JSON list of C-alpha atoms and ligand atoms in Angstrom, two decimals:
[
{"chain": "Q", "resi": 1, "resn": "UNK", "atom": "CA", "xyz": [5.15, 27.12, 8.79]},
{"chain": "Q", "resi": 2, "resn": "UNK", "atom": "CA", "xyz": [4.17, 25.64, 12.17]},
{"chain": "Q", "resi": 3, "resn": "UNK", "atom": "CA", "xyz": [6.24, 27.81, 14.28]},
{"chain": "Q", "resi": 4, "resn": "UNK", "atom": "CA", "xyz": [4.43, 30.93, 12.87]},
{"chain": "Q", "resi": 5, "resn": "UNK", "atom": "CA", "xyz": [1.10, 29.59, 13.18]},
{"chain": "Q", "resi": 6, "resn": "UNK", "atom": "CA", "xyz": [1.69, 28.88, 16.82]},
{"chain": "Q", "resi": 7, "resn": "UNK", "atom": "CA", "xyz": [2.41, 32.45, 17.53]},
{"chain": "Q", "resi": 8, "resn": "UNK", "atom": "CA", "xyz": [-0.12, 34.00, 15.63]},
{"chain": "Q", "resi": 9, "resn": "UNK", "atom": "CA", "xyz": [-2.35, 34.32, 18.40]},
{"chain": "Q", "resi": 10, "resn": "UNK", "atom": "CA", "xyz": [-2.19, 37.57, 20.51]},
{"chain": "Q", "resi": 11, "resn": "UNK", "atom": "CA", "xyz": [-1.80, 38.82, 24.00]},
{"chain": "Q", "resi": 12, "resn": "UNK", "atom": "CA", "xyz": [-3.64, 41.80, 25.30]},
{"chain": "Q", "resi": 13, "resn": "UNK", "atom": "CA", "xyz": [-2.87, 43.65, 28.52]},
{"chain": "Q", "resi": 14, "resn": "UNK", "atom": "CA", "xyz": [-4.77, 46.55, 29.66]},
{"chain": "Q", "resi": 15, "resn": "UNK", "atom": "CA", "xyz": [-3.67, 49.70, 31.77]},
{"chain": "Q", "resi": 16, "resn": "UNK", "atom": "CA", "xyz": [-5.79, 52.69, 32.52]},
{"chain": "Q", "resi": 17, "resn": "UNK", "atom": "CA", "xyz": [-6.11, 55.82, 34.62]},
{"chain": "Q", "resi": 18, "resn": "UNK", "atom": "CA", "xyz": [-9.05, 58.01, 34.98]},
{"chain": "Q", "resi": 19, "resn": "UNK", "atom": "CA", "xyz": [-11.16, 56.44, 37.53]},
{"chain": "Q", "resi": 20, "resn": "UNK", "atom": "CA", "xyz": [-8.84, 53.50, 37.83]},
{"chain": "Q", "resi": 21, "resn": "UNK", "atom": "CA", "xyz": [-6.53, 53.66, 40.71]},
{"chain": "Q", "resi": 22, "resn": "UNK", "atom": "CA", "xyz": [-4.21, 50.66, 39.90]},
{"chain": "Q", "resi": 23, "resn": "UNK", "atom": "CA", "xyz": [-3.07, 49.07, 36.74]},
{"chain": "Q", "resi": 24, "resn": "UNK", "atom": "CA", "xyz": [-5.37, 46.42, 35.30]},
{"chain": "Q", "resi": 25, "resn": "UNK", "atom": "CA", "xyz": [-3.77, 43.75, 33.55]},
{"chain": "Q", "resi": 26, "resn": "UNK", "atom": "CA", "xyz": [-5.79, 41.25, 31.30]},
{"chain": "Q", "resi": 27, "resn": "UNK", "atom": "CA", "xyz": [-4.19, 38.16, 29.45]},
{"chain": "Q", "resi": 28, "resn": "UNK", "atom": "CA", "xyz": [-6.83, 37.06, 27.19]},
{"chain": "Q", "resi": 29, "resn": "UNK", "atom": "CA", "xyz": [-4.97, 33.90, 25.74]},
{"chain": "Q", "resi": 30, "resn": "UNK", "atom": "CA", "xyz": [-3.11, 30.78, 26.86]},
{"chain": "Q", "resi": 31, "resn": "UNK", "atom": "CA", "xyz": [-0.12, 31.43, 24.58]},
{"chain": "Q", "resi": 32, "resn": "UNK", "atom": "CA", "xyz": [1.64, 33.33, 26.98]},
{"chain": "Q", "resi": 33, "resn": "UNK", "atom": "CA", "xyz": [3.47, 30.64, 28.81]},
{"chain": "Q", "resi": 34, "resn": "UNK", "atom": "CA", "xyz": [4.53, 28.92, 25.57]},
{"chain": "Q", "resi": 35, "resn": "UNK", "atom": "CA", "xyz": [6.05, 32.33, 24.38]},
{"chain": "Q", "resi": 36, "resn": "UNK", "atom": "CA", "xyz": [7.59, 32.95, 27.70]},
{"chain": "Q", "resi": 37, "resn": "UNK", "atom": "CA", "xyz": [9.28, 29.74, 27.95]},
{"chain": "Q", "resi": 38, "resn": "UNK", "atom": "CA", "xyz": [10.21, 29.24, 24.38]},
{"chain": "Q", "resi": 39, "resn": "UNK", "atom": "CA", "xyz": [14.03, 28.94, 24.25]},
{"chain": "Q", "resi": 40, "resn": "UNK", "atom": "CA", "xyz": [13.97, 29.58, 20.43]},
{"chain": "Q", "resi": 41, "resn": "UNK", "atom": "CA", "xyz": [13.57, 33.24, 21.35]},
{"chain": "Q", "resi": 42, "resn": "UNK", "atom": "CA", "xyz": [16.54, 34.88, 23.17]},
{"chain": "Q", "resi": 43, "resn": "UNK", "atom": "CA", "xyz": [15.91, 36.37, 26.67]},
{"chain": "Q", "resi": 44, "resn": "UNK", "atom": "CA", "xyz": [18.20, 39.22, 27.08]},
{"chain": "Q", "resi": 45, "resn": "UNK", "atom": "CA", "xyz": [18.50, 43.01, 27.14]},
{"chain": "Q", "resi": 46, "resn": "UNK", "atom": "CA", "xyz": [18.94, 44.91, 24.05]},
{"chain": "Q", "resi": 47, "resn": "UNK", "atom": "CA", "xyz": [21.60, 47.72, 23.90]},
{"chain": "Q", "resi": 48, "resn": "UNK", "atom": "CA", "xyz": [20.47, 50.77, 25.76]},
{"chain": "Q", "resi": 49, "resn": "UNK", "atom": "CA", "xyz": [19.21, 53.27, 23.49]},
{"chain": "Q", "resi": 50, "resn": "UNK", "atom": "CA", "xyz": [21.48, 56.47, 23.09]},
{"chain": "Q", "resi": 51, "resn": "UNK", "atom": "CA", "xyz": [19.37, 59.16, 24.78]},
{"chain": "Q", "resi": 52, "resn": "UNK", "atom": "CA", "xyz": [18.82, 56.93, 28.00]},
{"chain": "Q", "resi": 53, "resn": "UNK", "atom": "CA", "xyz": [22.58, 55.83, 27.90]},
{"chain": "Q", "resi": 54, "resn": "UNK", "atom": "CA", "xyz": [23.43, 59.54, 28.00]},
{"chain": "Q", "resi": 55, "resn": "UNK", "atom": "CA", "xyz": [20.84, 60.35, 30.80]},
{"chain": "Q", "resi": 56, "resn": "UNK", "atom": "CA", "xyz": [22.48, 60.68, 34.26]},
{"chain": "Q", "resi": 57, "resn": "UNK", "atom": "CA", "xyz": [20.74, 61.74, 37.37]},
{"chain": "Q", "resi": 58, "resn": "UNK", "atom": "CA", "xyz": [23.62, 63.39, 39.39]},
{"chain": "Q", "resi": 59, "resn": "UNK", "atom": "CA", "xyz": [21.34, 64.00, 42.47]},
{"chain": "Q", "resi": 60, "resn": "UNK", "atom": "CA", "xyz": [20.39, 60.19, 42.92]},
{"chain": "Q", "resi": 61, "resn": "UNK", "atom": "CA", "xyz": [16.53, 60.87, 42.91]},
{"chain": "Q", "resi": 62, "resn": "UNK", "atom": "CA", "xyz": [15.89, 57.35, 42.81]},
{"chain": "Q", "resi": 63, "resn": "UNK", "atom": "CA", "xyz": [13.19, 55.44, 40.81]},
{"chain": "Q", "resi": 64, "resn": "UNK", "atom": "CA", "xyz": [10.09, 53.33, 41.18]},
{"chain": "Q", "resi": 65, "resn": "UNK", "atom": "CA", "xyz": [11.39, 50.16, 39.09]},
{"chain": "Q", "resi": 66, "resn": "UNK", "atom": "CA", "xyz": [10.17, 47.87, 42.00]},
{"chain": "Q", "resi": 67, "resn": "UNK", "atom": "CA", "xyz": [6.56, 48.92, 40.78]},
{"chain": "Q", "resi": 68, "resn": "UNK", "atom": "CA", "xyz": [7.08, 47.85, 37.27]},
{"chain": "Q", "resi": 69, "resn": "UNK", "atom": "CA", "xyz": [5.59, 44.59, 36.12]},
{"chain": "Q", "resi": 70, "resn": "UNK", "atom": "CA", "xyz": [7.21, 42.52, 33.41]},
{"chain": "Q", "resi": 71, "resn": "UNK", "atom": "CA", "xyz": [5.11, 40.37, 31.07]},
{"chain": "Q", "resi": 72, "resn": "UNK", "atom": "CA", "xyz": [5.85, 36.53, 30.95]},
{"chain": "Q", "resi": 73, "resn": "UNK", "atom": "CA", "xyz": [8.19, 37.26, 28.02]},
{"chain": "Q", "resi": 74, "resn": "UNK", "atom": "CA", "xyz": [10.02, 40.14, 29.76]},
{"chain": "Q", "resi": 75, "resn": "UNK", "atom": "CA", "xyz": [10.03, 43.95, 29.85]},
{"chain": "Q", "resi": 76, "resn": "UNK", "atom": "CA", "xyz": [8.03, 46.12, 27.47]},
{"chain": "Q", "resi": 77, "resn": "UNK", "atom": "CA", "xyz": [10.75, 47.53, 25.84]},
{"chain": "Q", "resi": 78, "resn": "UNK", "atom": "CA", "xyz": [11.28, 48.88, 21.94]},
{"chain": "Q", "resi": 79, "resn": "UNK", "atom": "CA", "xyz": [14.40, 47.84, 20.42]},
{"chain": "Q", "resi": 80, "resn": "UNK", "atom": "CA", "xyz": [13.85, 49.44, 16.85]},
{"chain": "Q", "resi": 81, "resn": "UNK", "atom": "CA", "xyz": [14.21, 53.13, 16.57]},
{"chain": "Q", "resi": 82, "resn": "UNK", "atom": "CA", "xyz": [12.61, 55.71, 15.98]},
{"chain": "Q", "resi": 83, "resn": "UNK", "atom": "CA", "xyz": [9.33, 54.47, 17.64]},
{"chain": "Q", "resi": 84, "resn": "UNK", "atom": "CA", "xyz": [6.51, 54.78, 15.14]},
{"chain": "Q", "resi": 85, "resn": "UNK", "atom": "CA", "xyz": [3.60, 56.87, 16.71]},
{"chain": "Q", "resi": 86, "resn": "UNK", "atom": "CA", "xyz": [0.28, 57.36, 14.82]},
{"chain": "Q", "resi": 87, "resn": "UNK", "atom": "CA", "xyz": [-2.13, 59.96, 16.16]},
{"chain": "Q", "resi": 88, "resn": "UNK", "atom": "CA", "xyz": [-5.64, 59.96, 14.79]},
{"chain": "Q", "resi": 89, "resn": "UNK", "atom": "CA", "xyz": [-6.78, 63.04, 12.59]},
{"chain": "Q", "resi": 90, "resn": "UNK", "atom": "CA", "xyz": [-9.85, 64.56, 13.85]},
{"chain": "Q", "resi": 91, "resn": "UNK", "atom": "CA", "xyz": [-11.26, 66.97, 11.33]},
{"chain": "Q", "resi": 92, "resn": "UNK", "atom": "CA", "xyz": [-13.73, 68.56, 13.76]},
{"chain": "Q", "resi": 93, "resn": "UNK", "atom": "CA", "xyz": [-10.96, 69.30, 16.23]},
{"chain": "Q", "resi": 94, "resn": "UNK", "atom": "CA", "xyz": [-7.42, 69.70, 14.62]},
{"chain": "Q", "resi": 95, "resn": "UNK", "atom": "CA", "xyz": [-6.33, 71.19, 17.82]},
{"chain": "Q", "resi": 96, "resn": "UNK", "atom": "CA", "xyz": [-6.41, 67.86, 19.68]},
{"chain": "Q", "resi": 97, "resn": "UNK", "atom": "CA", "xyz": [-3.85, 66.22, 17.33]},
{"chain": "Q", "resi": 98, "resn": "UNK", "atom": "CA", "xyz": [-1.57, 69.37, 18.18]},
{"chain": "Q", "resi": 99, "resn": "UNK", "atom": "CA", "xyz": [-2.05, 68.98, 21.94]},
{"chain": "Q", "resi": 100, "resn": "UNK", "atom": "CA", "xyz": [-1.26, 65.22, 21.75]},
{"chain": "Q", "resi": 101, "resn": "UNK", "atom": "CA", "xyz": [1.68, 65.63, 19.66]},
{"chain": "Q", "resi": 102, "resn": "UNK", "atom": "CA", "xyz": [3.14, 68.41, 21.82]},
{"chain": "Q", "resi": 103, "resn": "UNK", "atom": "CA", "xyz": [2.76, 66.01, 24.85]},
{"chain": "Q", "resi": 104, "resn": "UNK", "atom": "CA", "xyz": [4.29, 62.91, 23.46]},
{"chain": "Q", "resi": 105, "resn": "UNK", "atom": "CA", "xyz": [7.27, 64.92, 21.96]},
{"chain": "Q", "resi": 106, "resn": "UNK", "atom": "CA", "xyz": [8.31, 65.40, 25.50]},
{"chain": "Q", "resi": 107, "resn": "UNK", "atom": "CA", "xyz": [9.16, 61.83, 25.64]},
{"chain": "Q", "resi": 108, "resn": "UNK", "atom": "CA", "xyz": [11.28, 62.12, 22.60]},
{"chain": "Q", "resi": 109, "resn": "UNK", "atom": "CA", "xyz": [13.96, 63.73, 24.85]},
{"chain": "Q", "resi": 110, "resn": "UNK", "atom": "CA", "xyz": [14.59, 60.18, 26.12]},
{"chain": "Q", "resi": 111, "resn": "UNK", "atom": "CA", "xyz": [13.62, 57.78, 23.28]},
{"chain": "Q", "resi": 112, "resn": "UNK", "atom": "CA", "xyz": [13.47, 58.80, 19.58]},
{"chain": "Q", "resi": 113, "resn": "UNK", "atom": "CA", "xyz": [9.87, 59.01, 18.13]},
{"chain": "Q", "resi": 114, "resn": "UNK", "atom": "CA", "xyz": [8.57, 59.42, 14.75]},
{"chain": "Q", "resi": 115, "resn": "UNK", "atom": "CA", "xyz": [5.00, 60.44, 13.72]},
{"chain": "Q", "resi": 116, "resn": "UNK", "atom": "CA", "xyz": [3.61, 58.24, 10.89]},
{"chain": "Q", "resi": 117, "resn": "UNK", "atom": "CA", "xyz": [0.45, 58.87, 8.82]},
{"chain": "Q", "resi": 118, "resn": "UNK", "atom": "CA", "xyz": [-0.92, 55.31, 8.91]},
{"chain": "Q", "resi": 119, "resn": "UNK", "atom": "CA", "xyz": [-1.95, 53.31, 11.79]},
{"chain": "Q", "resi": 120, "resn": "UNK", "atom": "CA", "xyz": [-0.68, 50.13, 10.64]},
{"chain": "Q", "resi": 121, "resn": "UNK", "atom": "CA", "xyz": [2.80, 51.57, 10.34]},
{"chain": "Q", "resi": 122, "resn": "UNK", "atom": "CA", "xyz": [2.84, 52.46, 13.98]},
{"chain": "Q", "resi": 123, "resn": "UNK", "atom": "CA", "xyz": [4.33, 50.90, 16.95]},
{"chain": "Q", "resi": 124, "resn": "UNK", "atom": "CA", "xyz": [1.88, 53.13, 19.12]},
{"chain": "Q", "resi": 125, "resn": "UNK", "atom": "CA", "xyz": [-1.61, 54.21, 18.06]},
{"chain": "Q", "resi": 126, "resn": "UNK", "atom": "CA", "xyz": [-3.43, 56.98, 19.76]},
{"chain": "Q", "resi": 127, "resn": "UNK", "atom": "CA", "xyz": [-7.08, 57.28, 19.06]},
{"chain": "Q", "resi": 128, "resn": "UNK", "atom": "CA", "xyz": [-9.76, 59.69, 20.15]},
{"chain": "Q", "resi": 129, "resn": "UNK", "atom": "CA", "xyz": [-12.27, 57.47, 21.35]},
{"chain": "Q", "resi": 130, "resn": "UNK", "atom": "CA", "xyz": [-13.60, 55.97, 24.52]},
{"chain": "Q", "resi": 131, "resn": "UNK", "atom": "CA", "xyz": [-11.66, 53.16, 25.87]},
{"chain": "Q", "resi": 132, "resn": "UNK", "atom": "CA", "xyz": [-13.39, 49.63, 25.19]},
{"chain": "Q", "resi": 133, "resn": "UNK", "atom": "CA", "xyz": [-15.49, 48.60, 28.17]},
{"chain": "Q", "resi": 134, "resn": "UNK", "atom": "CA", "xyz": [-13.91, 46.39, 30.43]},
{"chain": "Q", "resi": 135, "resn": "UNK", "atom": "CA", "xyz": [-16.26, 44.15, 32.33]},
{"chain": "Q", "resi": 136, "resn": "UNK", "atom": "CA", "xyz": [-13.83, 44.07, 35.46]},
{"chain": "Q", "resi": 137, "resn": "UNK", "atom": "CA", "xyz": [-14.32, 47.70, 36.03]},
{"chain": "Q", "resi": 138, "resn": "UNK", "atom": "CA", "xyz": [-17.37, 49.23, 37.34]},
{"chain": "Q", "resi": 139, "resn": "UNK", "atom": "CA", "xyz": [-16.96, 52.55, 35.27]},
{"chain": "Q", "resi": 140, "resn": "UNK", "atom": "CA", "xyz": [-15.15, 53.24, 31.93]},
{"chain": "Q", "resi": 141, "resn": "UNK", "atom": "CA", "xyz": [-11.68, 55.00, 32.25]},
{"chain": "Q", "resi": 142, "resn": "UNK", "atom": "CA", "xyz": [-11.17, 58.24, 30.22]},
{"chain": "Q", "resi": 143, "resn": "UNK", "atom": "CA", "xyz": [-7.82, 57.11, 28.96]},
{"chain": "Q", "resi": 144, "resn": "UNK", "atom": "CA", "xyz": [-6.42, 53.56, 28.64]},
{"chain": "Q", "resi": 145, "resn": "UNK", "atom": "CA", "xyz": [-3.56, 51.80, 27.04]},
{"chain": "Q", "resi": 146, "resn": "UNK", "atom": "CA", "xyz": [-3.42, 48.26, 25.91]},
{"chain": "Q", "resi": 147, "resn": "UNK", "atom": "CA", "xyz": [-0.78, 46.13, 24.10]},
{"chain": "Q", "resi": 148, "resn": "UNK", "atom": "CA", "xyz": [-0.93, 43.26, 21.62]},
{"chain": "Q", "resi": 149, "resn": "UNK", "atom": "CA", "xyz": [1.78, 40.85, 20.92]},
{"chain": "Q", "resi": 150, "resn": "UNK", "atom": "CA", "xyz": [2.42, 39.10, 17.65]},
{"chain": "Q", "resi": 151, "resn": "UNK", "atom": "CA", "xyz": [5.02, 37.49, 15.50]},
{"chain": "Q", "resi": 152, "resn": "UNK", "atom": "CA", "xyz": [6.45, 39.72, 12.64]},
{"chain": "Q", "resi": 153, "resn": "UNK", "atom": "CA", "xyz": [9.27, 39.24, 10.18]},
{"chain": "Q", "resi": 154, "resn": "UNK", "atom": "CA", "xyz": [12.41, 41.15, 9.99]},
{"chain": "Q", "resi": 155, "resn": "UNK", "atom": "CA", "xyz": [13.37, 42.34, 6.40]},
{"chain": "Q", "resi": 156, "resn": "UNK", "atom": "CA", "xyz": [15.74, 39.46, 6.21]},
{"chain": "Q", "resi": 157, "resn": "UNK", "atom": "CA", "xyz": [12.75, 37.12, 6.77]},
{"chain": "Q", "resi": 158, "resn": "UNK", "atom": "CA", "xyz": [13.40, 36.11, 10.47]},
{"chain": "Q", "resi": 159, "resn": "UNK", "atom": "CA", "xyz": [10.23, 35.96, 12.67]},
{"chain": "Q", "resi": 160, "resn": "UNK", "atom": "CA", "xyz": [10.51, 38.04, 15.83]},
{"chain": "Q", "resi": 161, "resn": "UNK", "atom": "CA", "xyz": [8.12, 38.92, 18.76]},
{"chain": "Q", "resi": 162, "resn": "UNK", "atom": "CA", "xyz": [6.75, 42.33, 18.31]},
{"chain": "Q", "resi": 163, "resn": "UNK", "atom": "CA", "xyz": [4.50, 44.47, 20.36]},
{"chain": "Q", "resi": 164, "resn": "UNK", "atom": "CA", "xyz": [2.01, 47.19, 19.25]},
{"chain": "Q", "resi": 165, "resn": "UNK", "atom": "CA", "xyz": [0.29, 49.65, 21.90]},
{"chain": "Q", "resi": 166, "resn": "UNK", "atom": "CA", "xyz": [-3.03, 51.41, 21.48]},
{"chain": "Q", "resi": 167, "resn": "UNK", "atom": "CA", "xyz": [-3.82, 54.35, 23.56]},
{"chain": "Q", "resi": 168, "resn": "UNK", "atom": "CA", "xyz": [-7.43, 55.56, 23.75]},
{"chain": "Q", "resi": 169, "resn": "UNK", "atom": "CA", "xyz": [-8.40, 59.03, 25.08]},
{"chain": "Q", "resi": 170, "resn": "UNK", "atom": "CA", "xyz": [-12.00, 59.89, 25.82]},
{"chain": "Q", "resi": 171, "resn": "UNK", "atom": "CA", "xyz": [-13.30, 62.68, 23.58]},
{"chain": "Q", "resi": 172, "resn": "UNK", "atom": "CA", "xyz": [-14.92, 64.26, 26.48]},
{"chain": "Q", "resi": 173, "resn": "UNK", "atom": "CA", "xyz": [-11.53, 65.14, 28.01]},
{"chain": "Q", "resi": 174, "resn": "UNK", "atom": "CA", "xyz": [-10.22, 68.57, 27.07]},
{"chain": "Q", "resi": 175, "resn": "UNK", "atom": "CA", "xyz": [-7.30, 71.17, 27.65]},
{"chain": "Q", "resi": 176, "resn": "UNK", "atom": "CA", "xyz": [-4.86, 70.39, 30.41]},
{"chain": "Q", "resi": 177, "resn": "UNK", "atom": "CA", "xyz": [-6.39, 67.02, 31.20]},
{"chain": "Q", "resi": 178, "resn": "UNK", "atom": "CA", "xyz": [-5.52, 65.69, 27.66]},
{"chain": "Q", "resi": 179, "resn": "UNK", "atom": "CA", "xyz": [-1.89, 66.66, 28.21]},
{"chain": "Q", "resi": 180, "resn": "UNK", "atom": "CA", "xyz": [-1.75, 64.90, 31.53]},
{"chain": "Q", "resi": 181, "resn": "UNK", "atom": "CA", "xyz": [-3.42, 61.87, 30.34]},
{"chain": "Q", "resi": 182, "resn": "UNK", "atom": "CA", "xyz": [-1.14, 61.51, 27.30]},
{"chain": "Q", "resi": 183, "resn": "UNK", "atom": "CA", "xyz": [1.95, 62.01, 29.15]},
{"chain": "Q", "resi": 184, "resn": "UNK", "atom": "CA", "xyz": [0.93, 59.22, 31.46]},
{"chain": "Q", "resi": 185, "resn": "UNK", "atom": "CA", "xyz": [-0.46, 56.74, 29.02]},
{"chain": "Q", "resi": 186, "resn": "UNK", "atom": "CA", "xyz": [2.37, 57.30, 26.65]},
{"chain": "Q", "resi": 187, "resn": "UNK", "atom": "CA", "xyz": [4.77, 56.39, 29.69]},
{"chain": "Q", "resi": 188, "resn": "UNK", "atom": "CA", "xyz": [3.11, 53.08, 29.84]},
{"chain": "Q", "resi": 189, "resn": "UNK", "atom": "CA", "xyz": [3.33, 52.50, 26.04]},
{"chain": "Q", "resi": 190, "resn": "UNK", "atom": "CA", "xyz": [7.13, 53.16, 26.36]},
{"chain": "Q", "resi": 191, "resn": "UNK", "atom": "CA", "xyz": [7.44, 50.46, 28.95]},
{"chain": "Q", "resi": 192, "resn": "UNK", "atom": "CA", "xyz": [6.66, 51.89, 32.08]},
{"chain": "Q", "resi": 193, "resn": "UNK", "atom": "CA", "xyz": [4.24, 49.20, 32.85]},
{"chain": "Q", "resi": 194, "resn": "UNK", "atom": "CA", "xyz": [3.28, 50.08, 36.51]},
{"chain": "Q", "resi": 195, "resn": "UNK", "atom": "CA", "xyz": [2.68, 53.25, 38.68]},
{"chain": "Q", "resi": 196, "resn": "UNK", "atom": "CA", "xyz": [4.67, 55.65, 40.75]},
{"chain": "Q", "resi": 197, "resn": "UNK", "atom": "CA", "xyz": [3.89, 56.14, 44.56]},
{"chain": "Q", "resi": 198, "resn": "UNK", "atom": "CA", "xyz": [4.63, 59.67, 44.22]},
{"chain": "Q", "resi": 199, "resn": "UNK", "atom": "CA", "xyz": [2.60, 62.76, 43.07]},
{"chain": "Q", "resi": 200, "resn": "UNK", "atom": "CA", "xyz": [5.50, 64.48, 41.52]},
{"chain": "Q", "resi": 201, "resn": "UNK", "atom": "CA", "xyz": [5.89, 61.88, 38.86]},
{"chain": "Q", "resi": 202, "resn": "UNK", "atom": "CA", "xyz": [3.95, 61.52, 35.51]},
{"chain": "Q", "resi": 203, "resn": "UNK", "atom": "CA", "xyz": [3.37, 57.83, 36.35]},
{"chain": "Q", "resi": 204, "resn": "UNK", "atom": "CA", "xyz": [1.56, 58.53, 39.73]},
{"chain": "Q", "resi": 205, "resn": "UNK", "atom": "CA", "xyz": [-1.08, 56.24, 39.81]},
{"chain": "Q", "resi": 206, "resn": "UNK", "atom": "CA", "xyz": [-3.99, 58.90, 40.22]},
{"chain": "Q", "resi": 207, "resn": "UNK", "atom": "CA", "xyz": [-4.81, 62.08, 38.50]},
{"chain": "Q", "resi": 208, "resn": "UNK", "atom": "CA", "xyz": [-3.80, 65.16, 40.34]},
{"chain": "Q", "resi": 209, "resn": "UNK", "atom": "CA", "xyz": [-4.94, 68.81, 40.42]},
{"chain": "Q", "resi": 210, "resn": "UNK", "atom": "CA", "xyz": [-1.68, 70.00, 38.88]},
{"chain": "Q", "resi": 211, "resn": "UNK", "atom": "CA", "xyz": [-0.29, 67.35, 36.54]},
{"chain": "Q", "resi": 212, "resn": "UNK", "atom": "CA", "xyz": [3.68, 67.27, 36.89]},
{"chain": "Q", "resi": 213, "resn": "UNK", "atom": "CA", "xyz": [6.17, 67.24, 34.02]},
{"chain": "Q", "resi": 214, "resn": "UNK", "atom": "CA", "xyz": [8.13, 64.07, 33.25]},
{"chain": "Q", "resi": 215, "resn": "UNK", "atom": "CA", "xyz": [10.36, 63.76, 36.30]},
{"chain": "Q", "resi": 216, "resn": "UNK", "atom": "CA", "xyz": [13.88, 62.63, 36.93]},
{"chain": "Q", "resi": 217, "resn": "UNK", "atom": "CA", "xyz": [12.51, 59.63, 38.62]},
{"chain": "Q", "resi": 218, "resn": "UNK", "atom": "CA", "xyz": [10.25, 58.78, 35.55]},
{"chain": "Q", "resi": 219, "resn": "UNK", "atom": "CA", "xyz": [13.40, 58.54, 33.47]},
{"chain": "Q", "resi": 220, "resn": "UNK", "atom": "CA", "xyz": [15.59, 56.77, 35.99]},
{"chain": "Q", "resi": 221, "resn": "UNK", "atom": "CA", "xyz": [12.89, 54.02, 35.98]},
{"chain": "Q", "resi": 222, "resn": "UNK", "atom": "CA", "xyz": [12.69, 54.24, 32.18]},
{"chain": "Q", "resi": 223, "resn": "UNK", "atom": "CA", "xyz": [16.30, 53.68, 31.97]},
{"chain": "Q", "resi": 224, "resn": "UNK", "atom": "CA", "xyz": [16.34, 50.86, 34.25]},
{"chain": "Q", "resi": 225, "resn": "UNK", "atom": "CA", "xyz": [13.39, 49.32, 32.23]},
{"chain": "Q", "resi": 226, "resn": "UNK", "atom": "CA", "xyz": [15.54, 49.59, 29.23]},
{"chain": "Q", "resi": 227, "resn": "UNK", "atom": "CA", "xyz": [18.38, 47.43, 30.59]},
{"chain": "Q", "resi": 228, "resn": "UNK", "atom": "CA", "xyz": [16.20, 44.54, 31.37]},
{"chain": "Q", "resi": 229, "resn": "UNK", "atom": "CA", "xyz": [15.85, 41.28, 29.57]},
{"chain": "Q", "resi": 230, "resn": "UNK", "atom": "CA", "xyz": [13.08, 40.60, 27.18]},
{"chain": "Q", "resi": 231, "resn": "UNK", "atom": "CA", "xyz": [12.00, 38.34, 24.39]},
{"chain": "Q", "resi": 232, "resn": "UNK", "atom": "CA", "xyz": [10.58, 41.21, 22.43]},
{"chain": "Q", "resi": 233, "resn": "UNK", "atom": "CA", "xyz": [12.49, 42.16, 19.29]},
{"chain": "Q", "resi": 234, "resn": "UNK", "atom": "CA", "xyz": [14.91, 39.30, 19.06]},
{"chain": "Q", "resi": 235, "resn": "UNK", "atom": "CA", "xyz": [14.76, 37.00, 16.04]},
{"chain": "Q", "resi": 236, "resn": "UNK", "atom": "CA", "xyz": [13.35, 33.52, 16.67]},
{"chain": "Q", "resi": 237, "resn": "UNK", "atom": "CA", "xyz": [16.12, 31.00, 16.16]},
{"chain": "Q", "resi": 238, "resn": "UNK", "atom": "CA", "xyz": [15.22, 28.28, 13.90]},
{"chain": "Q", "resi": 239, "resn": "UNK", "atom": "CA", "xyz": [17.69, 25.36, 13.38]},
{"chain": "Q", "resi": 240, "resn": "UNK", "atom": "CA", "xyz": [18.15, 24.79, 9.65]},
{"chain": "Q", "resi": 241, "resn": "UNK", "atom": "CA", "xyz": [16.66, 21.61, 8.11]},
{"chain": "Q", "resi": 242, "resn": "UNK", "atom": "CA", "xyz": [19.24, 19.03, 7.10]},
{"chain": "Z", "resi": 1, "resn": "ZN", "atom": "ZN1", "xyz": [-1.64, 54.30, 34.33]}
]
């Protein structure tokens, strides 16, 4: 079918911390604008996930929503829950997976997550490798998150725009750094595609000596993101042939 072939190409974007100070975004293909403006895909918010709907900040600590960059097709939100996460098994270092799982489960308080055993089943894949070299950067990051967009089919056979994240964590990182890096990169994968200007937030743009826990402002920001319009996750509307 022509419409599916048209979307088979993919979009990559890159984000990283480590030595990187600001978000790096790379769009590798020219299909973005086609997807972004295609009125066959609805552009609207999904219902707010329950845990975020129940989240209330009574002290009005604010957010950094103005730092979040939407893609051409909208905000990077998931709409099918639980979000499936694959964490690489490292035979030589089983502790690594434990540390990574414990860190990402802190986000499960706000969006439901489920660990899966196969990377092809996952929405977010976490692997213990150095991030691929980015020619735009002078030095490689020690942690990095990228996404890829493609057209998948619902169980009913309707095509929809879907996104998949890969998080690379350098094997050279250990201990407390792994936890801080995972918390931060996983925030990007959940849709916080931008950085906080404040050190007390997990999504602060740089590494800090004492990594903070997920903050009220991080969740205020996440909640606002999940109220924004997107083309991700909505079935493509195709007029029936007559
Ligand atoms: Zn970052």
